[in-house]
PDB file of C-alpha atoms in Angstrom:
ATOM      1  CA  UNK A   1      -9.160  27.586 -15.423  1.00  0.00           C
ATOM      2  CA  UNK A   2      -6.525  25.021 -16.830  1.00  0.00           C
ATOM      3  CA  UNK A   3      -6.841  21.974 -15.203  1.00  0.00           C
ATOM      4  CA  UNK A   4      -3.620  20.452 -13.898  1.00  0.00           C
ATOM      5  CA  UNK A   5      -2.867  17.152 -13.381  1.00  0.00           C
ATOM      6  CA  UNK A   6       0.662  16.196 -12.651  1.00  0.00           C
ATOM      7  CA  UNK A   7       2.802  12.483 -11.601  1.00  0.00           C
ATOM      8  CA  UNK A   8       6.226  12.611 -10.136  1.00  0.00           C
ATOM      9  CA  UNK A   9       7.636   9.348 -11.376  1.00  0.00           C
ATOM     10  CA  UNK A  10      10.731   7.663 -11.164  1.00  0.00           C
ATOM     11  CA  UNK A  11      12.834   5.076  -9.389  1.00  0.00           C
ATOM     12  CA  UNK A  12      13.278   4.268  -5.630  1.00  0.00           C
ATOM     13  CA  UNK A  13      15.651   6.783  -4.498  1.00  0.00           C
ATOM     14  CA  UNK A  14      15.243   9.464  -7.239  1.00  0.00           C
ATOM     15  CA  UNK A  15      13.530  12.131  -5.012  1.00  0.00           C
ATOM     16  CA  UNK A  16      10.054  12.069  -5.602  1.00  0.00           C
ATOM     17  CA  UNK A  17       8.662  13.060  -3.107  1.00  0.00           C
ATOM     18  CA  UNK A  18      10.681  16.038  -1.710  1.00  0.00           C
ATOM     19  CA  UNK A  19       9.618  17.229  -5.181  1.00  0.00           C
ATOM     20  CA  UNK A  20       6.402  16.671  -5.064  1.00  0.00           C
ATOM     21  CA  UNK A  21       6.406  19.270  -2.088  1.00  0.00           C
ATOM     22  CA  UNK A  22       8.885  21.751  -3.790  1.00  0.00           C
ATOM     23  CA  UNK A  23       6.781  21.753  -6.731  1.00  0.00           C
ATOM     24  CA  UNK A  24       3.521  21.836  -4.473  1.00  0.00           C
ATOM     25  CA  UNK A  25       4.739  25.052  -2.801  1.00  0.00           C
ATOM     26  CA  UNK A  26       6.179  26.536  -6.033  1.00  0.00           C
ATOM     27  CA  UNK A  27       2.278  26.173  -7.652  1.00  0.00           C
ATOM     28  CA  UNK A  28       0.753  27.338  -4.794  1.00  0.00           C
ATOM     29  CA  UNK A  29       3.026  30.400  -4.348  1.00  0.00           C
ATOM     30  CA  UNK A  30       3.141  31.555  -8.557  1.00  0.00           C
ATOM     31  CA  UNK A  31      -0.866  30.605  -8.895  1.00  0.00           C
ATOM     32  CA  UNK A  32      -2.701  31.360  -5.748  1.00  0.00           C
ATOM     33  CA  UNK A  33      -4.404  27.647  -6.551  1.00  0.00           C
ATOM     34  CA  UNK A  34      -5.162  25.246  -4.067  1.00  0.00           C
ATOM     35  CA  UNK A  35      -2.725  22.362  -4.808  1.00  0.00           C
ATOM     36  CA  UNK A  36      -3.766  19.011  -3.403  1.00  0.00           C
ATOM     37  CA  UNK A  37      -0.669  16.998  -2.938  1.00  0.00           C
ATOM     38  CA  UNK A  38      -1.070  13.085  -3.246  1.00  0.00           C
ATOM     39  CA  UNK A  39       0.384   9.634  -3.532  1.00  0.00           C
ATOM     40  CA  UNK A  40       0.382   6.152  -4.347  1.00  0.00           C
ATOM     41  CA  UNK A  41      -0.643   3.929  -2.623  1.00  0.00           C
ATOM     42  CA  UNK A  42      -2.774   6.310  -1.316  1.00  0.00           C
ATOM     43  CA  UNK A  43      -3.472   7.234   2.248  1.00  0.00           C
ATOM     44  CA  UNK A  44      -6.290   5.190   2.137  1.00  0.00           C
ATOM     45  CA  UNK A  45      -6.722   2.215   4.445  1.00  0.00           C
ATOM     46  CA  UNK A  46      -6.186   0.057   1.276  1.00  0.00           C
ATOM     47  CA  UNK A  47      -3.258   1.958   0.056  1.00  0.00           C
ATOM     48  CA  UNK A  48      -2.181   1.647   4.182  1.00  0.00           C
ATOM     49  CA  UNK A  49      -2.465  -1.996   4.100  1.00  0.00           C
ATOM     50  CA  UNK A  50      -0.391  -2.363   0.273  1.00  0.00           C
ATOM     51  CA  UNK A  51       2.393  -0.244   1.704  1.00  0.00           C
ATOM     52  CA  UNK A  52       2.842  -2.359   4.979  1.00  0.00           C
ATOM     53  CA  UNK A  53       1.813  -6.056   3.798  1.00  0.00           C
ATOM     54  CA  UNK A  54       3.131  -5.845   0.277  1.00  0.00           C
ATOM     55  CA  UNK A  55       4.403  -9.351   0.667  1.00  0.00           C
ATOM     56  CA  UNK A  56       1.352 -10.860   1.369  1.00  0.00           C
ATOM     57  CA  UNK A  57       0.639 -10.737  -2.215  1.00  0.00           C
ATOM     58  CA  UNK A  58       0.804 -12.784  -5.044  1.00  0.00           C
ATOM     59  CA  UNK A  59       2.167 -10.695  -8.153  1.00  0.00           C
ATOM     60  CA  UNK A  60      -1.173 -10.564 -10.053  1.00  0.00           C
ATOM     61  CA  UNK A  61      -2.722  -9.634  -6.604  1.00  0.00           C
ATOM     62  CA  UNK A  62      -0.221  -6.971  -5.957  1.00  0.00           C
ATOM     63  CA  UNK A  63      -1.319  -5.554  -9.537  1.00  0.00           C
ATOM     64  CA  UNK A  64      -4.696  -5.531  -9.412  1.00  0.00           C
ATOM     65  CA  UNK A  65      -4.752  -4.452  -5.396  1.00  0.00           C
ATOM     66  CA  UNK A  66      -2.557  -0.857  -6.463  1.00  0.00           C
ATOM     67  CA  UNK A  67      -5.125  -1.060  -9.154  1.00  0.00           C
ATOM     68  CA  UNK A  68      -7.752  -0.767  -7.217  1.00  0.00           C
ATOM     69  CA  UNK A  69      -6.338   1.653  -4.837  1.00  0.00           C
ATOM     70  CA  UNK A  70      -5.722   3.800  -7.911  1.00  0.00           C
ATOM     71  CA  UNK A  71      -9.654   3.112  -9.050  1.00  0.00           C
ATOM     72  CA  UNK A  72     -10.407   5.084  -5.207  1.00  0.00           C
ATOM     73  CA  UNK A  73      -8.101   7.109  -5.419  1.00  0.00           C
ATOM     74  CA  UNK A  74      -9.039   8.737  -8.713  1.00  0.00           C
ATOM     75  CA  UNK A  75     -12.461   8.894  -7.499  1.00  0.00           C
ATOM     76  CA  UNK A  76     -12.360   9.845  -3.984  1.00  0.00           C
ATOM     77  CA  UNK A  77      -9.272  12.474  -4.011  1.00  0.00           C
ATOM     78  CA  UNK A  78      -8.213  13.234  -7.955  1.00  0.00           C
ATOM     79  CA  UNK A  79     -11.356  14.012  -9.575  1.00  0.00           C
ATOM     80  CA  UNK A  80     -12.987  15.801  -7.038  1.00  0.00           C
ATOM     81  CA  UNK A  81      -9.728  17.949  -6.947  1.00  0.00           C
ATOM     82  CA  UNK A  82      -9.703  18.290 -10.274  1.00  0.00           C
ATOM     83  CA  UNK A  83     -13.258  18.921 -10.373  1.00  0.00           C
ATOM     84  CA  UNK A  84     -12.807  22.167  -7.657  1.00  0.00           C
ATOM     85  CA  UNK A  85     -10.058  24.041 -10.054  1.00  0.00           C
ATOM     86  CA  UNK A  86      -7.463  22.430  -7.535  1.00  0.00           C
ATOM     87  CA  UNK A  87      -3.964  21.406  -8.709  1.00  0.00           C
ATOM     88  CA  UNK A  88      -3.397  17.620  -8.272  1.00  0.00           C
ATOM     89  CA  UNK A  89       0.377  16.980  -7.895  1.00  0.00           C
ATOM     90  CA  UNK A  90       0.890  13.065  -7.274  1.00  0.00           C
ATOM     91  CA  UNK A  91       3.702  11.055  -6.045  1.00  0.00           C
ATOM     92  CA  UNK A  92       3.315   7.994  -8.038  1.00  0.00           C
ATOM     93  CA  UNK A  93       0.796   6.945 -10.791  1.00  0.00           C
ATOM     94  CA  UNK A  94       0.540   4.331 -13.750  1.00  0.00           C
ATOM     95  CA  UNK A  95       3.901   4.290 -14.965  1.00  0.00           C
ATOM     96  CA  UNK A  96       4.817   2.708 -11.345  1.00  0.00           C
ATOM     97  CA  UNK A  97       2.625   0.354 -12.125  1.00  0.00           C
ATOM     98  CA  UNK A  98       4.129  -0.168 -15.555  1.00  0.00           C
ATOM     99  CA  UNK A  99       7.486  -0.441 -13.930  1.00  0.00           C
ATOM    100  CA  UNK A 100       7.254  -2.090 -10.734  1.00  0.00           C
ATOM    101  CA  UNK A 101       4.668  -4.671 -11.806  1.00  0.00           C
ATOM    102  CA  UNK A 102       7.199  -5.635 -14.383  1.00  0.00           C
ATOM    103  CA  UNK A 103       9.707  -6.163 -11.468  1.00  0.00           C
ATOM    104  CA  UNK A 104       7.117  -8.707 -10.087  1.00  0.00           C
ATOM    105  CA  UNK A 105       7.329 -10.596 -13.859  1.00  0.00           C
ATOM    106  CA  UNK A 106       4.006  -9.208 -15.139  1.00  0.00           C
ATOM    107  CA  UNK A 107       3.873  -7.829 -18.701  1.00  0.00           C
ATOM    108  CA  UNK A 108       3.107  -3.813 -19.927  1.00  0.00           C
ATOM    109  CA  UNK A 109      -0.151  -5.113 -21.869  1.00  0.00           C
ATOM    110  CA  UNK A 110      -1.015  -7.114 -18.567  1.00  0.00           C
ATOM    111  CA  UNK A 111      -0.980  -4.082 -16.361  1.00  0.00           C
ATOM    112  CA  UNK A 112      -1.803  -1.603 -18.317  1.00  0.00           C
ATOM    113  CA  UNK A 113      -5.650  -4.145 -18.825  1.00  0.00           C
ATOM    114  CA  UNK A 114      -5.723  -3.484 -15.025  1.00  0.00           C
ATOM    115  CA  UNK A 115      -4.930   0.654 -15.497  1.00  0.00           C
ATOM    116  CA  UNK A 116      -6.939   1.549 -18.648  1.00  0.00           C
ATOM    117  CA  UNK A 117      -9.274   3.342 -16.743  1.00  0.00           C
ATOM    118  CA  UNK A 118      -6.681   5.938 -14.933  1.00  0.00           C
ATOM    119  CA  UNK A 119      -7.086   9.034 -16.708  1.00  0.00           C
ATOM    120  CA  UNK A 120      -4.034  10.684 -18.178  1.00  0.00           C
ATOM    121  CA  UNK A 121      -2.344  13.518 -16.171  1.00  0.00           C
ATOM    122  CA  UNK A 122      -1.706  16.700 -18.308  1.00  0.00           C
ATOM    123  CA  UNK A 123       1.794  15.589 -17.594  1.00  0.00           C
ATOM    124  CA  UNK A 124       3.784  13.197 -16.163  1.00  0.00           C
ATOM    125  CA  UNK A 125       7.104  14.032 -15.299  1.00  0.00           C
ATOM    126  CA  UNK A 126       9.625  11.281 -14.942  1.00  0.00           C
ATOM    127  CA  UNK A 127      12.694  11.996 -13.259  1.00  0.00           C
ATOM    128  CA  UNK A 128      16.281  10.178 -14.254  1.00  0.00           C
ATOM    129  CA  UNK A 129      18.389  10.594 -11.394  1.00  0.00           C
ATOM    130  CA  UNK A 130      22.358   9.849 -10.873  1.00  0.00           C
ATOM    131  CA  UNK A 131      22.128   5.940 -10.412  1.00  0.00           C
ATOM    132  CA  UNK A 132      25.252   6.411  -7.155  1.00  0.00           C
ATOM    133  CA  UNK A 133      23.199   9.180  -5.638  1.00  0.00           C
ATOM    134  CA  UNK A 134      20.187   6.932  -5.575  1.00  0.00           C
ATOM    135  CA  UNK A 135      22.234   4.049  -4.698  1.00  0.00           C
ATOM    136  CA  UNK A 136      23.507   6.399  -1.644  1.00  0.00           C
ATOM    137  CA  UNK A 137      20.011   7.266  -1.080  1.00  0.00           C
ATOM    138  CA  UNK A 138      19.042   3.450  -0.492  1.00  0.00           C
ATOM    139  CA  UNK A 139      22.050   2.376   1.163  1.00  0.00           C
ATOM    140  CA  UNK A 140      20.779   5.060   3.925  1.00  0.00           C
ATOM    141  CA  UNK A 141      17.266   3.701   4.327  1.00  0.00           C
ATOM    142  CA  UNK A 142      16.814   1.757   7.207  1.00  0.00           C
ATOM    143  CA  UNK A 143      13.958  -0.720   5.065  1.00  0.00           C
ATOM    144  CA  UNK A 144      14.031  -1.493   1.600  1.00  0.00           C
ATOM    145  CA  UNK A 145      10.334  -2.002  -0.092  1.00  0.00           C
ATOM    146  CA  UNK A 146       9.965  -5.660  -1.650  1.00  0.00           C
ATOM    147  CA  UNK A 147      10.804  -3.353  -5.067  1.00  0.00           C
ATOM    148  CA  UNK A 148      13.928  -2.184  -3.466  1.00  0.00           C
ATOM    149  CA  UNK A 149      15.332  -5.196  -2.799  1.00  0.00           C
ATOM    150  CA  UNK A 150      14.605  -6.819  -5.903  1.00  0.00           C
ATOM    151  CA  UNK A 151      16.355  -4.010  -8.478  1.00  0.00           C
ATOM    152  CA  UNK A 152      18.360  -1.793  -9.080  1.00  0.00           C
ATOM    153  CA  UNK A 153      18.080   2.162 -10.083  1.00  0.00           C
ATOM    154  CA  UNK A 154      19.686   1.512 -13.309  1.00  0.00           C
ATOM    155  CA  UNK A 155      16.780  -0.973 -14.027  1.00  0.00           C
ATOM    156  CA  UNK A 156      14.334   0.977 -12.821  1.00  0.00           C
ATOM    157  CA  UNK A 157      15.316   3.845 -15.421  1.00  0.00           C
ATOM    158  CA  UNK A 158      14.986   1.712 -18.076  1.00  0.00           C
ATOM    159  CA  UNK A 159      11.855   0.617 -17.329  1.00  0.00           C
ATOM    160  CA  UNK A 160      10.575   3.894 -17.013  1.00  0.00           C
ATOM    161  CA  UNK A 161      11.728   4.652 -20.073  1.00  0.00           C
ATOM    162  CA  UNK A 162       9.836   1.797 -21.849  1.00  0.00           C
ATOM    163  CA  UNK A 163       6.629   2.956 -19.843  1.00  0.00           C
ATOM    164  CA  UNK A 164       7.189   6.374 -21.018  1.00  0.00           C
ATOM    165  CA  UNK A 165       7.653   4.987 -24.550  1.00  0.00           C
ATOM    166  CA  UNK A 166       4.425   3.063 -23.766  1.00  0.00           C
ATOM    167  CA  UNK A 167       2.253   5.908 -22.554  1.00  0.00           C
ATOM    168  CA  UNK A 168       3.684   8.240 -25.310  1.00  0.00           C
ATOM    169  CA  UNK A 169       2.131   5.853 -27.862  1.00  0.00           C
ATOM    170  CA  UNK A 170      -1.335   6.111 -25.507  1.00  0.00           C
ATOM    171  CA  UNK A 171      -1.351   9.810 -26.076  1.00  0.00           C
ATOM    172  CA  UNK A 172       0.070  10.548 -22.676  1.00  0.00           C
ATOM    173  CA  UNK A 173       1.699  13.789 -22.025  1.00  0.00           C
ATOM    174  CA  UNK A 174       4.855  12.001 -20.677  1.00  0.00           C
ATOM    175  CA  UNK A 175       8.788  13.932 -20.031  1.00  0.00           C
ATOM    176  CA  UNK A 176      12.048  12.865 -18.684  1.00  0.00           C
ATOM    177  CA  UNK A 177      13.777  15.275 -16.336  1.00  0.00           C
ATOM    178  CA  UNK A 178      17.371  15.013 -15.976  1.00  0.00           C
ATOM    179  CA  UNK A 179      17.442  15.473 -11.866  1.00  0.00           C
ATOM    180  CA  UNK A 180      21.587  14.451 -11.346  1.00  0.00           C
ATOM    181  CA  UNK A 181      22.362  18.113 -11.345  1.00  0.00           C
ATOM    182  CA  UNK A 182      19.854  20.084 -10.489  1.00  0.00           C
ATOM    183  CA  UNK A 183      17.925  21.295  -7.094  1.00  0.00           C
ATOM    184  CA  UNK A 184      14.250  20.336  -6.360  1.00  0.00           C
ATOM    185  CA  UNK A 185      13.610  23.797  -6.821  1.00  0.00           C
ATOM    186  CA  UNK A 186      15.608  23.625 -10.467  1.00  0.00           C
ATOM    187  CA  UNK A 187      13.214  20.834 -11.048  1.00  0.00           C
ATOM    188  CA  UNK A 188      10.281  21.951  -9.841  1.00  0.00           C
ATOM    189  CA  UNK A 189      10.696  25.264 -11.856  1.00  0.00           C
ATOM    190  CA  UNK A 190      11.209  23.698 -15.226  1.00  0.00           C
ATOM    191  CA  UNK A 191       8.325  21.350 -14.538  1.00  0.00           C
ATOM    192  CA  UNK A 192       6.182  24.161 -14.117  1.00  0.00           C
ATOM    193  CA  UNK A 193       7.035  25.757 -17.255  1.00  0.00           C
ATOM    194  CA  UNK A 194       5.372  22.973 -18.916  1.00  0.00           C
ATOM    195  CA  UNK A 195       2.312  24.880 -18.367  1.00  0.00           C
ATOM    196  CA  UNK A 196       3.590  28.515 -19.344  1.00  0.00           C
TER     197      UNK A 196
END
């Protein structure tokens, strides 16, 4: 059985998560798999606590805290999936890291000391939305994260783009998926055929 691993990245805004459950239910229907659905920060009571009292860290604590979430969440939910022939489909892996940490002035080589250990998903798919729909997409939430606030989408890109350039060199399995016009079914579907 192919083991498949796969990270939804991509800025605030760009529609992760409604594709992580498109492509969740797309698996699931096409493979008969179990598909375990996940995020970052996890739903852990660490990953709880980063989500709600983000600004109670320094920068280098915020790093290595989502670090160490990551570290659990690899072993307590991802490898064990992996390990049981499930599909893992995560909202969120290193490259946010790569990017967001950035946002909070720490460098690629910095993080990525902190990351090392993460093992690489069979692919991770980063999605490049339309910068006004994801500016439309923030305007409409009722709390921006500390991230939120403190960029923009069009900065967020880039820096996904350097992380993919980043990971690419590491050996990852990394792809960016024009989302502007296309569905979260579209998507889903030509993420999938990554593995065709």
């Amino acid at each position: 059985m192919t083991t498949m691993f796969v990270v939804i990245e991509g800025p605030d805004g760009a529609g992760k998560s409604t594709l992580v459950s498109e492509l969740a239910a797309l698996v699931s229907s096409t493979s008969g798999r179990t598909v375990r659905a996940t995020r970052e920060p996890s739903d852990s009571p660490l990953g709880a606590f980063i989500r709600a009292e983000h600004a109670a860290f320094s920068p280098r604590g915020r790093a290595l805290a989502v670090a160490a979430d990551r570290a659990n969440h690899i072993d307590g939910v991802i490898r064990p999936s992996l390990e049981a022939g499930d599909v893992v489909i995560s909202d969120r892996y290193v490259p946010s890291s790569l990017v967001l940490q950035r946002l909070d002035g720490l460098s690629l080589e910095e993080i990525w000391r902190y990351n090392s250990f993460a093992p690489p998903p069979t692919l991770t798919a980063i999605l490049v939305p339309d910068p006004q729909t994801v500016s439309k997409r923030l305007d409409a939430r009722a709390l921006l994260t500390h991230f939120e606030e403190r960029s923009t989408p069009a900065l967020q890109t880039l820096l996904y783009g350097e992380a993919a350039d980043f990971l690419r060199a590491l050996g990852w399995n990394v792809v960016a998926i024009d989302v502007a016009a296309s569905s979260p079914k579209e998507v889903a579907q030509r993420i999938l055929a990554h593995f065709a």
